[in-house]
């Protein structure tokens, strides 16, 4: 009888742990981390020169490798947005893209979003903002919808429901952003929150 009671207690503990791990344990303490300090890839280099060099290398090699390094073709994806639309990344070629990965519970994401909305409002004719929500790390979609409403977000917010796109782009620390030029090539990766002024500077540095 005593063994049965111990077994039931252990089983209950495992079940409770599983619920925590599924609903919240993967936020701060699991695979996805938050980042308050902003880190730009190749910070010591000149963003404008990097963009030009990547374009020249692409023109000379003929075929561009798909990947997440600077100069690579950004991996394509198709997701459903918060508004129910279908968004395919490759359809945005011809326009600069700020591809952002975020979650509603992430403090630095919360700090960044007002800057991103202001940037989008003033630059949406030249730059498309795509804020991919890591929905697999959210407790429910309602949190995402409420977040977008509270912050007045008007740019596309695709749901990454199974975490596949976030994994492809190695968005294990958020916010993570990729700046993609009008040819669909990655020019910069930024880990951590960006200010509006930083977004403007990076947007101007790519073609």
mmCIF file of C-alpha atoms in Angstrom:
data_model
loop_
_atom_site.group_PDB
_atom_site.id
_atom_site.type_symbol
_atom_site.label_atom_id
_atom_site.label_comp_id
_atom_site.label_asym_id
_atom_site.label_seq_id
_atom_site.Cartn_x
_atom_site.Cartn_y
_atom_site.Cartn_z
ATOM 1 C CA UNK A 1 0.000 0.000 0.000
ATOM 2 C CA UNK A 2 2.828 2.340 0.930
ATOM 3 C CA UNK A 3 4.571 1.650 -2.396
ATOM 4 C CA UNK A 4 1.362 2.458 -4.269
ATOM 5 C CA UNK A 5 1.035 5.807 -2.482
ATOM 6 C CA UNK A 6 4.654 6.696 -3.288
ATOM 7 C CA UNK A 7 4.090 5.736 -6.913
ATOM 8 C CA UNK A 8 1.009 7.951 -7.148
ATOM 9 C CA UNK A 9 2.892 10.914 -5.631
ATOM 10 C CA UNK A 10 5.787 10.515 -8.086
ATOM 11 C CA UNK A 11 3.394 10.226 -11.029
ATOM 12 C CA UNK A 12 1.521 13.352 -9.932
ATOM 13 C CA UNK A 13 4.796 15.265 -9.654
ATOM 14 C CA UNK A 14 5.810 14.230 -13.157
ATOM 15 C CA UNK A 15 2.439 15.290 -14.555
ATOM 16 C CA UNK A 16 2.685 18.697 -12.868
ATOM 17 C CA UNK A 17 6.206 19.162 -14.218
ATOM 18 C CA UNK A 18 5.033 18.267 -17.696
ATOM 19 C CA UNK A 19 2.245 20.863 -17.527
ATOM 20 C CA UNK A 20 4.700 23.529 -16.380
ATOM 21 C CA UNK A 21 7.225 22.596 -19.053
ATOM 22 C CA UNK A 22 4.594 22.734 -21.803
ATOM 23 C CA UNK A 23 2.857 25.947 -20.729
ATOM 24 C CA UNK A 24 5.688 28.034 -19.380
ATOM 25 C CA UNK A 25 8.897 26.177 -18.725
ATOM 26 C CA UNK A 26 10.164 26.738 -22.263
ATOM 27 C CA UNK A 27 10.112 30.501 -21.833
ATOM 28 C CA UNK A 28 12.938 31.808 -19.690
ATOM 29 C CA UNK A 29 14.462 28.524 -18.533
ATOM 30 C CA UNK A 30 14.252 26.386 -21.672
ATOM 31 C CA UNK A 31 15.435 26.649 -25.256
ATOM 32 C CA UNK A 32 14.324 30.243 -25.851
ATOM 33 C CA UNK A 33 16.136 33.020 -23.995
ATOM 34 C CA UNK A 34 15.641 36.778 -23.928
ATOM 35 C CA UNK A 35 18.344 39.351 -24.643
ATOM 36 C CA UNK A 36 18.433 42.923 -23.312
ATOM 37 C CA UNK A 37 21.796 43.814 -24.859
ATOM 38 C CA UNK A 38 21.756 44.493 -28.595
ATOM 39 C CA UNK A 39 24.339 42.679 -30.716
ATOM 40 C CA UNK A 40 24.749 43.306 -34.443
ATOM 41 C CA UNK A 41 26.572 40.788 -36.629
ATOM 42 C CA UNK A 42 30.037 42.082 -37.624
ATOM 43 C CA UNK A 43 29.648 45.193 -35.504
ATOM 44 C CA UNK A 44 33.145 46.391 -36.350
ATOM 45 C CA UNK A 45 32.452 46.501 -40.073
ATOM 46 C CA UNK A 46 30.624 49.085 -42.163
ATOM 47 C CA UNK A 47 27.024 47.989 -42.872
ATOM 48 C CA UNK A 48 26.889 49.766 -46.244
ATOM 49 C CA UNK A 49 30.162 48.205 -47.418
ATOM 50 C CA UNK A 50 28.992 44.769 -46.249
ATOM 51 C CA UNK A 51 25.800 45.105 -48.284
ATOM 52 C CA UNK A 52 27.692 46.109 -51.432
ATOM 53 C CA UNK A 53 30.247 43.303 -51.032
ATOM 54 C CA UNK A 54 27.521 40.701 -50.573
ATOM 55 C CA UNK A 55 25.759 41.908 -53.715
ATOM 56 C CA UNK A 56 29.007 41.792 -55.719
ATOM 57 C CA UNK A 57 29.782 38.258 -54.530
ATOM 58 C CA UNK A 58 26.285 37.163 -55.472
ATOM 59 C CA UNK A 59 26.612 38.612 -58.952
ATOM 60 C CA UNK A 60 29.951 36.874 -59.496
ATOM 61 C CA UNK A 61 29.024 33.420 -58.221
ATOM 62 C CA UNK A 62 25.749 33.055 -60.097
ATOM 63 C CA UNK A 63 23.964 30.798 -57.615
ATOM 64 C CA UNK A 64 23.282 31.977 -54.083
ATOM 65 C CA UNK A 65 23.331 29.589 -51.143
ATOM 66 C CA UNK A 66 20.242 29.506 -48.962
ATOM 67 C CA UNK A 67 21.054 29.988 -45.285
ATOM 68 C CA UNK A 68 21.101 32.465 -42.431
ATOM 69 C CA UNK A 69 24.577 33.935 -42.899
ATOM 70 C CA UNK A 70 25.140 37.381 -44.376
ATOM 71 C CA UNK A 71 24.942 37.172 -48.158
ATOM 72 C CA UNK A 72 22.803 33.999 -48.067
ATOM 73 C CA UNK A 73 19.370 33.755 -49.599
ATOM 74 C CA UNK A 74 16.913 33.994 -46.710
ATOM 75 C CA UNK A 75 15.130 30.643 -46.195
ATOM 76 C CA UNK A 76 11.610 30.905 -47.579
ATOM 77 C CA UNK A 77 8.533 30.151 -45.504
ATOM 78 C CA UNK A 78 4.775 30.450 -45.635
ATOM 79 C CA UNK A 79 2.771 31.155 -42.484
ATOM 80 C CA UNK A 80 -0.674 32.349 -41.468
ATOM 81 C CA UNK A 81 -0.795 35.797 -39.889
ATOM 82 C CA UNK A 82 -2.722 37.085 -36.915
ATOM 83 C CA UNK A 83 -5.287 38.547 -39.338
ATOM 84 C CA UNK A 84 -5.723 35.202 -41.105
ATOM 85 C CA UNK A 85 -3.747 36.104 -44.227
ATOM 86 C CA UNK A 86 -1.106 33.880 -45.812
ATOM 87 C CA UNK A 87 2.373 35.398 -45.857
ATOM 88 C CA UNK A 88 5.181 33.976 -47.985
ATOM 89 C CA UNK A 89 8.585 35.570 -47.499
ATOM 90 C CA UNK A 90 9.675 35.221 -51.145
ATOM 91 C CA UNK A 91 6.628 37.241 -52.230
ATOM 92 C CA UNK A 92 8.226 40.277 -50.589
ATOM 93 C CA UNK A 93 11.280 40.318 -52.861
ATOM 94 C CA UNK A 94 11.749 43.713 -54.445
ATOM 95 C CA UNK A 95 11.378 45.340 -51.045
ATOM 96 C CA UNK A 96 13.640 45.514 -47.998
ATOM 97 C CA UNK A 97 12.438 43.304 -45.143
ATOM 98 C CA UNK A 98 12.918 43.503 -41.397
ATOM 99 C CA UNK A 99 12.262 39.936 -40.232
ATOM 100 C CA UNK A 100 11.774 39.834 -36.470
ATOM 101 C CA UNK A 101 11.245 36.902 -34.077
ATOM 102 C CA UNK A 102 9.526 37.590 -30.771
ATOM 103 C CA UNK A 103 7.142 36.408 -28.027
ATOM 104 C CA UNK A 104 4.537 38.274 -25.985
ATOM 105 C CA UNK A 105 6.141 37.371 -22.630
ATOM 106 C CA UNK A 106 9.605 38.628 -23.599
ATOM 107 C CA UNK A 107 10.515 41.926 -21.797
ATOM 108 C CA UNK A 108 13.032 43.179 -24.413
ATOM 109 C CA UNK A 109 10.484 42.376 -27.141
ATOM 110 C CA UNK A 110 7.995 44.564 -25.302
ATOM 111 C CA UNK A 111 10.562 47.363 -25.186
ATOM 112 C CA UNK A 112 11.325 47.030 -28.902
ATOM 113 C CA UNK A 113 7.788 46.854 -30.310
ATOM 114 C CA UNK A 114 6.834 50.563 -29.971
ATOM 115 C CA UNK A 115 10.021 51.475 -31.858
ATOM 116 C CA UNK A 116 9.233 48.911 -34.538
ATOM 117 C CA UNK A 117 5.686 50.194 -34.958
ATOM 118 C CA UNK A 118 6.889 53.802 -35.278
ATOM 119 C CA UNK A 119 9.535 52.717 -37.778
ATOM 120 C CA UNK A 120 6.968 50.779 -39.810
ATOM 121 C CA UNK A 121 4.475 53.645 -39.839
ATOM 122 C CA UNK A 122 7.076 55.997 -41.286
ATOM 123 C CA UNK A 123 8.863 53.567 -43.637
ATOM 124 C CA UNK A 124 6.337 50.927 -44.761
ATOM 125 C CA UNK A 125 6.573 52.018 -48.394
ATOM 126 C CA UNK A 126 10.278 51.136 -48.446
ATOM 127 C CA UNK A 127 10.603 48.431 -45.789
ATOM 128 C CA UNK A 128 8.270 45.543 -44.949
ATOM 129 C CA UNK A 129 8.226 44.516 -41.302
ATOM 130 C CA UNK A 130 7.413 40.858 -40.632
ATOM 131 C CA UNK A 131 7.226 40.037 -36.914
ATOM 132 C CA UNK A 132 7.110 36.243 -36.599
ATOM 133 C CA UNK A 133 5.593 35.229 -33.280
ATOM 134 C CA UNK A 134 7.155 32.123 -31.745
ATOM 135 C CA UNK A 135 3.706 30.730 -31.017
ATOM 136 C CA UNK A 136 5.041 27.358 -29.892
ATOM 137 C CA UNK A 137 6.536 29.216 -26.901
ATOM 138 C CA UNK A 138 3.272 31.000 -26.058
ATOM 139 C CA UNK A 139 0.651 29.601 -23.683
ATOM 140 C CA UNK A 140 -2.077 30.570 -26.180
ATOM 141 C CA UNK A 141 -2.737 32.726 -29.239
ATOM 142 C CA UNK A 142 -4.976 35.011 -27.218
ATOM 143 C CA UNK A 143 -1.889 36.487 -25.558
ATOM 144 C CA UNK A 144 -0.461 37.368 -28.963
ATOM 145 C CA UNK A 145 -3.698 38.963 -30.141
ATOM 146 C CA UNK A 146 -4.027 40.992 -26.946
ATOM 147 C CA UNK A 147 -0.391 42.089 -27.190
ATOM 148 C CA UNK A 148 -0.870 43.315 -30.764
ATOM 149 C CA UNK A 149 -3.985 45.209 -29.709
ATOM 150 C CA UNK A 150 -2.370 46.780 -26.632
ATOM 151 C CA UNK A 151 0.665 47.950 -28.607
ATOM 152 C CA UNK A 152 -1.302 49.029 -31.681
ATOM 153 C CA UNK A 153 0.730 46.825 -34.032
ATOM 154 C CA UNK A 154 -0.251 47.091 -37.701
ATOM 155 C CA UNK A 155 2.539 45.167 -39.446
ATOM 156 C CA UNK A 156 2.102 41.473 -40.371
ATOM 157 C CA UNK A 157 2.446 39.033 -37.454
ATOM 158 C CA UNK A 158 2.750 35.433 -38.716
ATOM 159 C CA UNK A 159 2.269 32.546 -36.281
ATOM 160 C CA UNK A 160 5.158 30.052 -36.048
ATOM 161 C CA UNK A 161 2.983 27.428 -34.402
ATOM 162 C CA UNK A 162 5.381 24.476 -34.469
ATOM 163 C CA UNK A 163 8.594 26.445 -33.961
ATOM 164 C CA UNK A 164 10.051 25.301 -37.282
ATOM 165 C CA UNK A 165 10.759 28.757 -38.717
ATOM 166 C CA UNK A 166 12.277 30.043 -35.492
ATOM 167 C CA UNK A 167 14.569 27.001 -35.440
ATOM 168 C CA UNK A 168 15.526 27.499 -39.095
ATOM 169 C CA UNK A 169 16.560 31.078 -38.339
ATOM 170 C CA UNK A 170 18.146 30.042 -35.012
ATOM 171 C CA UNK A 171 15.964 32.467 -33.059
ATOM 172 C CA UNK A 172 16.827 30.832 -29.743
ATOM 173 C CA UNK A 173 17.448 34.228 -28.146
ATOM 174 C CA UNK A 174 14.787 36.889 -28.631
ATOM 175 C CA UNK A 175 14.243 39.353 -29.996
ATOM 176 C CA UNK A 176 16.245 38.294 -33.032
ATOM 177 C CA UNK A 177 16.010 40.233 -36.290
ATOM 178 C CA UNK A 178 17.304 39.748 -39.817
ATOM 179 C CA UNK A 179 17.650 42.566 -42.317
ATOM 180 C CA UNK A 180 16.976 41.280 -45.820
ATOM 181 C CA UNK A 181 17.663 43.306 -48.961
ATOM 182 C CA UNK A 182 15.380 43.709 -51.971
ATOM 183 C CA UNK A 183 16.988 40.653 -53.604
ATOM 184 C CA UNK A 184 16.048 38.431 -50.678
ATOM 185 C CA UNK A 185 19.604 38.271 -49.303
ATOM 186 C CA UNK A 186 20.405 38.505 -45.603
ATOM 187 C CA UNK A 187 22.547 41.543 -44.840
ATOM 188 C CA UNK A 188 22.497 41.811 -41.046
ATOM 189 C CA UNK A 189 21.466 39.831 -37.987
ATOM 190 C CA UNK A 190 20.621 41.660 -34.774
ATOM 191 C CA UNK A 191 20.140 39.910 -31.431
ATOM 192 C CA UNK A 192 18.452 42.061 -28.803
ATOM 193 C CA UNK A 193 16.075 45.039 -28.981
ATOM 194 C CA UNK A 194 16.557 47.806 -31.528
ATOM 195 C CA UNK A 195 15.631 51.463 -31.230
ATOM 196 C CA UNK A 196 13.829 53.286 -34.024
ATOM 197 C CA UNK A 197 17.018 55.205 -34.875
ATOM 198 C CA UNK A 198 18.959 51.963 -35.172
ATOM 199 C CA UNK A 199 16.301 50.524 -37.473
ATOM 200 C CA UNK A 200 16.487 53.598 -39.693
ATOM 201 C CA UNK A 201 20.283 53.366 -39.878
ATOM 202 C CA UNK A 202 20.262 49.670 -40.751
ATOM 203 C CA UNK A 203 17.500 50.100 -43.332
ATOM 204 C CA UNK A 204 19.493 52.841 -45.045
ATOM 205 C CA UNK A 205 22.610 50.645 -45.132
ATOM 206 C CA UNK A 206 21.065 47.999 -47.407
ATOM 207 C CA UNK A 207 19.691 48.125 -50.930
#
